Short mmCIF file of C-alpha atoms in Angstrom, two decimals:
data_model
loop_
_atom_site.label_atom_id
_atom_site.label_comp_id
_atom_site.label_asym_id
_atom_site.label_seq_id
_atom_site.Cartn_x
_atom_site.Cartn_y
_atom_site.Cartn_z
CA GLN A 1 -12.86 238.83 -70.65
CA PHE A 2 -12.65 237.06 -67.29
CA THR A 3 -14.09 233.58 -66.74
CA PRO A 4 -15.07 232.86 -63.10
CA VAL A 5 -13.16 229.97 -61.58
CA MET A 6 -15.75 227.58 -60.10
CA ALA A 7 -18.86 227.86 -57.98
CA VAL A 8 -16.75 228.38 -54.90
CA ALA A 9 -17.43 232.01 -54.01
CA ALA A 10 -18.14 231.38 -50.34
CA ARG A 11 -19.51 234.37 -48.47
CA THR A 12 -16.91 235.76 -46.12
CA PRO A 13 -17.76 238.01 -43.19
CA ARG A 14 -16.55 241.59 -43.37
CA THR A 15 -15.15 242.68 -40.04
CA ARG A 16 -13.75 246.03 -39.06
CA LEU A 17 -10.84 246.68 -36.77
CA GLN A 18 -10.96 249.21 -33.98
CA PRO A 19 -8.90 252.40 -34.35
CA ARG A 20 -5.21 251.68 -34.01
CA ALA A 21 -3.08 252.91 -31.16
CA SER A 22 0.10 254.85 -31.79
CA PRO A 23 3.10 252.93 -33.18
CA ARG A 24 5.41 251.75 -30.42
CA ARG A 25 8.83 251.16 -31.89
CA THR A 26 10.81 250.06 -34.92
CA HIS A 27 12.91 246.92 -34.70
CA VAL A 28 15.78 246.55 -37.16
CA ARG A 29 17.54 243.21 -36.95
CA GLY A 30 18.98 243.42 -33.47
CA ARG A 31 18.19 246.95 -32.39
CA CYS A 32 15.07 248.92 -31.57
CA THR A 33 14.65 252.61 -32.32
CA PRO A 34 11.67 254.96 -32.00
CA PRO A 35 9.48 255.07 -35.13
CA SER A 36 10.04 257.93 -37.53
CA SER A 37 7.78 260.97 -37.18
CA PRO A 38 5.46 262.04 -40.00
CA ALA A 39 6.88 264.49 -42.47
CA PRO A 40 6.03 268.15 -41.69
CA GLY A 41 2.71 269.24 -43.10
CA GLY A 42 1.36 265.75 -43.75
CA SER A 43 1.08 262.14 -42.65
CA ALA A 44 3.36 260.56 -45.23
CA PRO A 45 6.06 258.38 -43.61
CA THR A 46 9.64 259.56 -43.75
CA PRO A 47 12.33 257.38 -45.42
CA GLY A 48 12.95 254.19 -43.47
CA SER A 49 9.56 254.16 -41.76
CA SER A 50 6.63 251.89 -42.59
CA ARG A 51 3.10 252.69 -43.75
CA LEU A 52 0.91 250.75 -41.33
CA VAL A 53 -1.18 248.45 -43.53
CA ASP A 54 -3.42 245.82 -41.95
CA PRO A 55 -6.50 244.98 -44.04
CA SER A 56 -9.52 244.06 -41.96
CA SER A 57 -11.54 241.99 -44.45
CA PRO A 58 -10.93 239.57 -47.34
CA GLU A 59 -11.94 242.30 -49.79
CA GLU A 60 -9.45 244.78 -48.35
CA SER A 61 -6.70 242.14 -48.35
CA ALA A 62 -7.30 241.37 -52.03
CA ASP A 63 -7.34 245.07 -52.93
CA GLU A 64 -4.15 245.85 -50.98
CA ALA A 65 -2.41 242.84 -52.55
CA ALA A 66 -3.41 244.11 -56.00
CA ALA A 67 -2.08 247.59 -55.20
CA ALA A 68 1.24 246.14 -54.01
CA ILE A 69 1.53 244.02 -57.16
CA CYS A 70 0.88 247.05 -59.36
CA ARG A 71 3.49 249.12 -57.53
CA PHE A 72 6.08 246.40 -58.08
CA VAL A 73 5.20 245.87 -61.74
CA THR A 74 5.40 249.61 -62.39
CA ASN A 75 8.79 249.89 -60.71
CA ASN A 76 10.04 246.77 -62.49
CA GLY A 77 9.54 248.25 -65.95
CA LYS A 78 9.77 245.82 -68.86
CA THR A 79 11.39 243.07 -66.77
CA LYS A 80 9.21 240.04 -66.01
CA SER A 81 7.68 240.40 -62.53
CA MET A 82 7.93 237.31 -60.32
CA LEU A 83 5.85 237.81 -57.16
CA GLN A 84 4.63 235.97 -54.08
CA VAL A 85 1.46 236.91 -52.18
CA ASP A 86 0.53 235.55 -48.75
CA LEU A 87 -3.16 236.19 -48.12
CA TYR A 88 -4.68 235.73 -44.69
CA VAL A 89 -7.70 233.50 -45.31
CA PRO A 90 -10.26 233.94 -42.50
CA PRO A 91 -11.24 230.55 -40.98
CA ILE A 92 -14.97 230.97 -41.47
CA PHE A 93 -15.53 227.19 -41.19
CA ARG A 94 -13.68 226.95 -37.85
CA SER A 95 -14.78 224.14 -35.54
CA ASP A 96 -13.93 223.36 -31.92
CA ILE A 97 -11.19 221.05 -33.18
CA ASP A 98 -9.72 222.67 -36.29
CA ASP A 99 -9.69 226.01 -38.11
CA TRP A 100 -10.23 224.16 -41.38
CA PRO A 101 -12.03 220.84 -40.75
CA GLY A 102 -12.39 220.44 -44.53
CA GLY A 103 -8.68 220.91 -45.17
CA ILE A 104 -7.05 222.69 -48.10
CA ARG A 105 -10.10 222.34 -50.35
CA GLN A 106 -12.16 224.26 -47.84
CA GLN A 107 -9.51 226.98 -47.75
CA PHE A 108 -9.70 227.13 -51.53
CA GLN A 109 -13.41 228.00 -51.34
CA VAL A 110 -12.56 231.16 -49.42
CA ALA A 111 -9.24 232.04 -51.06
CA ALA A 112 -10.28 231.65 -54.72
CA PRO A 113 -12.72 234.61 -54.71
CA MET A 114 -10.02 236.72 -53.04
CA VAL A 115 -7.55 235.80 -55.79
CA GLU A 116 -10.09 236.57 -58.53
CA ARG A 117 -10.83 239.98 -56.99
CA MET A 118 -7.08 240.67 -56.75
CA LEU A 119 -6.49 239.74 -60.41
CA LEU A 120 -9.41 241.82 -61.67
CA GLU A 121 -8.03 244.85 -59.82
CA VAL A 122 -4.50 244.24 -61.15
CA ARG A 123 -5.81 244.10 -64.71
CA ARG A 124 -7.94 247.21 -64.18
CA VAL A 125 -5.01 249.24 -62.90
CA ALA A 126 -2.76 247.89 -65.67
CA ASN A 127 -5.07 249.75 -68.08
CA GLY A 128 -4.71 247.36 -71.00
CA GLU A 129 -1.14 246.25 -70.37
CA LEU A 130 -2.28 242.81 -69.14
CA ASP A 131 -5.28 242.31 -71.43
CA GLY A 132 -6.21 238.89 -72.74
CA ARG A 133 -8.67 236.21 -71.68
CA LEU A 134 -7.89 235.06 -68.13
CA THR A 135 -8.76 231.38 -67.88
CA PRO A 136 -8.99 229.41 -64.60
CA GLU A 137 -8.18 225.75 -64.15
CA VAL A 138 -7.35 223.28 -61.39
CA ILE A 139 -3.99 221.61 -61.93
CA ASP A 140 -4.11 219.41 -58.82
CA ASN A 141 -7.53 218.57 -57.44
CA ALA A 142 -6.29 216.70 -54.36
CA ASP A 143 -4.23 219.65 -53.14
CA ALA A 144 -6.62 222.33 -54.46
CA VAL A 145 -4.04 224.02 -56.68
CA GLY A 146 -5.77 226.61 -58.85
CA LEU A 147 -4.24 228.40 -61.82
CA TRP A 148 -5.38 231.52 -63.70
CA SER A 149 -3.62 232.30 -66.97
CA SER A 150 -3.67 234.72 -69.87
CA PRO A 151 -0.99 235.33 -72.50
CA LYS A 152 0.63 237.93 -70.22
CA LEU A 153 -0.23 236.81 -66.68
CA LEU A 154 0.05 233.61 -64.64
CA CYS A 155 -1.28 233.23 -61.10
CA VAL A 156 -1.25 230.04 -59.01
CA LEU A 157 -3.13 229.51 -55.72
CA HIS A 158 -1.72 226.90 -53.31
CA PRO A 159 1.27 225.91 -55.47
CA THR A 160 3.00 222.74 -54.29
CA ALA A 161 6.36 221.12 -54.93
CA GLU A 162 4.59 218.58 -57.13
CA THR A 163 3.14 221.31 -59.39
CA LEU A 164 6.28 223.44 -59.60
CA ASN A 165 7.44 221.95 -62.92
CA THR A 166 4.12 222.94 -64.50
CA ILE A 167 4.46 226.45 -63.07
CA VAL A 168 8.02 226.80 -64.39
CA GLU A 169 6.98 225.69 -67.87
CA ARG A 170 3.97 228.00 -68.03
CA SER A 171 5.94 230.97 -66.67
CA GLN A 172 8.57 230.61 -69.38
CA GLU A 173 6.17 231.32 -72.21
CA PRO A 174 7.59 234.34 -74.11
CA SER A 175 4.48 236.51 -73.70
CA CYS A 176 4.22 236.01 -69.91
CA GLN A 177 5.00 239.27 -68.08
CA VAL A 178 3.72 238.70 -64.53
CA VAL A 179 3.88 235.51 -62.43
CA ILE A 180 2.14 235.42 -59.02
CA LEU A 181 2.30 232.60 -56.47
CA VAL A 182 -0.40 232.86 -53.79
CA ASN A 183 -0.10 231.01 -50.46
CA PRO A 184 2.54 228.43 -51.46
CA GLN A 185 2.21 225.09 -49.68
CA TRP A 186 5.87 224.12 -49.61
CA THR A 187 8.26 224.56 -46.73
CA THR A 188 11.58 226.29 -47.43
CA ARG A 189 13.13 226.17 -43.95
CA GLU A 190 16.87 225.67 -44.25
CA SER A 191 16.80 223.41 -41.19
CA GLN A 192 14.96 220.71 -43.12
CA VAL A 193 17.11 217.66 -43.77
CA ILE A 194 15.02 216.72 -46.80
CA SER A 195 13.50 219.59 -48.77
CA ASP A 196 9.98 219.51 -50.20
CA PHE A 197 11.78 219.76 -53.55
CA GLY A 198 13.93 216.68 -53.03
CA ILE A 199 17.71 216.68 -53.00
CA GLY A 200 20.63 217.48 -55.27
CA PRO A 201 19.93 219.05 -58.67
CA TRP A 202 16.11 218.85 -58.30
CA ARG A 203 16.21 220.93 -55.13
CA GLN A 204 18.72 223.35 -56.64
CA ARG A 205 16.58 223.97 -59.75
CA ALA A 206 13.51 224.63 -57.61
CA GLU A 207 15.33 226.99 -55.27
CA ASP A 208 16.97 228.85 -58.17
CA PHE A 209 13.52 229.45 -59.69
CA LEU A 210 11.94 230.57 -56.42
CA SER A 211 14.86 232.89 -55.62
CA GLN A 212 13.58 235.16 -58.42
CA PHE A 213 10.38 235.94 -56.50
CA THR A 214 9.71 239.01 -54.36
CA THR A 215 6.99 239.12 -51.71
CA ALA A 216 4.62 241.85 -52.87
CA PHE A 217 2.05 241.43 -50.11
CA SER A 218 1.89 239.32 -46.98
CA GLN A 219 -0.56 239.24 -44.08
CA MET A 220 0.11 236.35 -41.72
CA GLU A 221 -1.19 235.58 -38.25
CA ARG A 222 1.31 234.28 -35.69
CA ARG A 223 0.63 232.97 -32.19
CA VAL A 224 3.76 233.63 -30.15
CA SER A 225 4.37 234.02 -26.41
CA GLY A 226 0.71 233.42 -25.62
CA VAL A 227 -0.60 236.21 -27.85
CA THR A 228 -1.83 236.45 -31.42
CA ALA A 229 0.04 238.94 -33.60
CA ARG A 230 0.07 239.73 -37.31
CA VAL A 231 2.99 240.28 -39.65
CA VAL A 232 2.08 242.44 -42.64
CA ARG A 233 4.07 243.62 -45.65
CA SER A 234 2.87 245.62 -48.65
CA TYR A 235 5.53 246.47 -51.26
CA PRO A 236 7.67 248.54 -51.01
CA GLU A 237 7.18 248.89 -47.24
CA ARG A 238 8.88 246.88 -44.51
CA TYR A 239 7.40 243.93 -42.64
CA VAL A 240 5.38 245.25 -39.69
CA LEU A 241 4.54 243.31 -36.52
CA ILE A 242 1.09 244.29 -35.21
CA HIS A 243 -0.58 243.40 -31.93
CA GLU A 244 -4.00 244.68 -30.91
CA ASP A 245 -3.98 247.07 -33.88
CA ALA A 246 -0.75 248.78 -32.81
CA GLU A 247 2.63 248.57 -34.53
CA ILE A 248 5.11 246.73 -32.31
CA ALA A 249 8.10 246.55 -34.66
CA SER A 250 9.15 246.65 -38.29
CA PHE A 251 11.67 244.48 -40.11
CA GLU A 252 13.60 244.69 -43.36
CA ASP A 253 13.08 240.94 -44.00
CA GLU A 254 10.34 238.56 -42.92
CA PRO A 255 10.87 238.08 -39.17
CA THR A 256 11.53 234.70 -37.64
CA LEU A 257 9.46 233.44 -34.71
CA ALA A 258 12.41 234.22 -32.42
CA GLU A 259 12.52 237.82 -33.66
CA ILE A 260 8.76 238.20 -33.21
CA LYS A 261 9.00 236.83 -29.67
CA SER A 262 11.88 239.18 -28.85
CA ALA A 263 10.09 242.24 -30.25
CA LEU A 264 6.92 241.42 -28.31
CA ALA A 265 8.89 240.99 -25.08
CA GLU A 266 10.72 244.30 -25.58
CA SER A 267 7.34 245.99 -26.02
CA GLY A 268 5.95 244.44 -22.83
CA VAL A 269 3.67 242.01 -24.64
CA GLY A 270 3.35 238.25 -24.17
CA ASP A 271 4.45 235.54 -21.76
CA GLU A 272 8.05 236.70 -21.61
CA ALA A 273 6.98 240.20 -20.57
CA GLY A 274 3.98 239.67 -18.33
CA GLY A 275 4.63 236.45 -16.45
CA LEU A 276 1.97 233.98 -15.35
CA PHE A 277 -0.95 236.44 -15.20
CA GLU A 278 -0.52 237.62 -18.78
CA ARG A 279 -0.01 234.05 -19.95
CA LEU A 280 -3.29 232.91 -18.35
CA LYS A 281 -5.09 235.98 -19.65
CA GLY A 282 -3.80 235.37 -23.17
CA GLN A 283 -4.86 231.72 -23.07
CA PHE A 284 -8.32 232.69 -21.83
CA MET A 285 -8.77 235.20 -24.66
CA PHE A 286 -7.53 232.71 -27.24
CA ASN A 287 -9.97 230.04 -26.01
CA ALA A 288 -12.83 232.56 -25.97
CA ASN A 289 -12.10 233.69 -29.52
CA SER A 290 -11.83 230.08 -30.72
CA LEU A 291 -15.36 229.38 -29.54
CA LYS A 292 -16.92 232.30 -31.39
#
């Protein structure tokens, strides 16, 4: 039985994308090659290519995340599955000043129903393997950290460095088979002088725990070189950079901002490729979209 989290199921608009253009190129850590052609007699991608996945609504994002989680759990066999999911949460409360004037709690109102839909689909596909009452709770009200747990499954929305010890303890329960972290709020950039997890042994323990996680699904929006692009990954596919519904590049690992900028420039997209006119055009479109 599933207990709904809280009365936070904000209505989210369902938008559809226009038909996608043909893929442009595949970028592999320093080199670009033409994308692989479909296998003869069908549209399935050949080895090394990427299935272009770019959900166009919160419902589709939750369903695709669930499918990616199930693929990983199936391939992982009896080993505990430790997964991260990065959901794109549409800024439906956007103001002229901020995408989220209400902060992280406002994001929670939109993200929590997406997480619940994702978990229901995971349990449905698991066909009894992850049965057990799934109970929601808030483990940090100030930072809107939500947790859903059953004997076999643990999922945390907006996990923070301050709640990591709780997550570690709960994930180590013998019956727990699947652990999912959704939209973590910590920063793991190596360039940081002081980590969100502190220093010395505290930082090392946190990083050792997080190193066990695999990104099952990620859909992130990036504004680079005057344009808005998306980076999407659905296990076991590669990370795909998408601009205006067309594949620009694919990556084995999550691309850095520098790699995104380089791939856009090589494809003739963005400030670096189009000069002043494209930069002004991109800024105009961004401002127009922000006012919608």
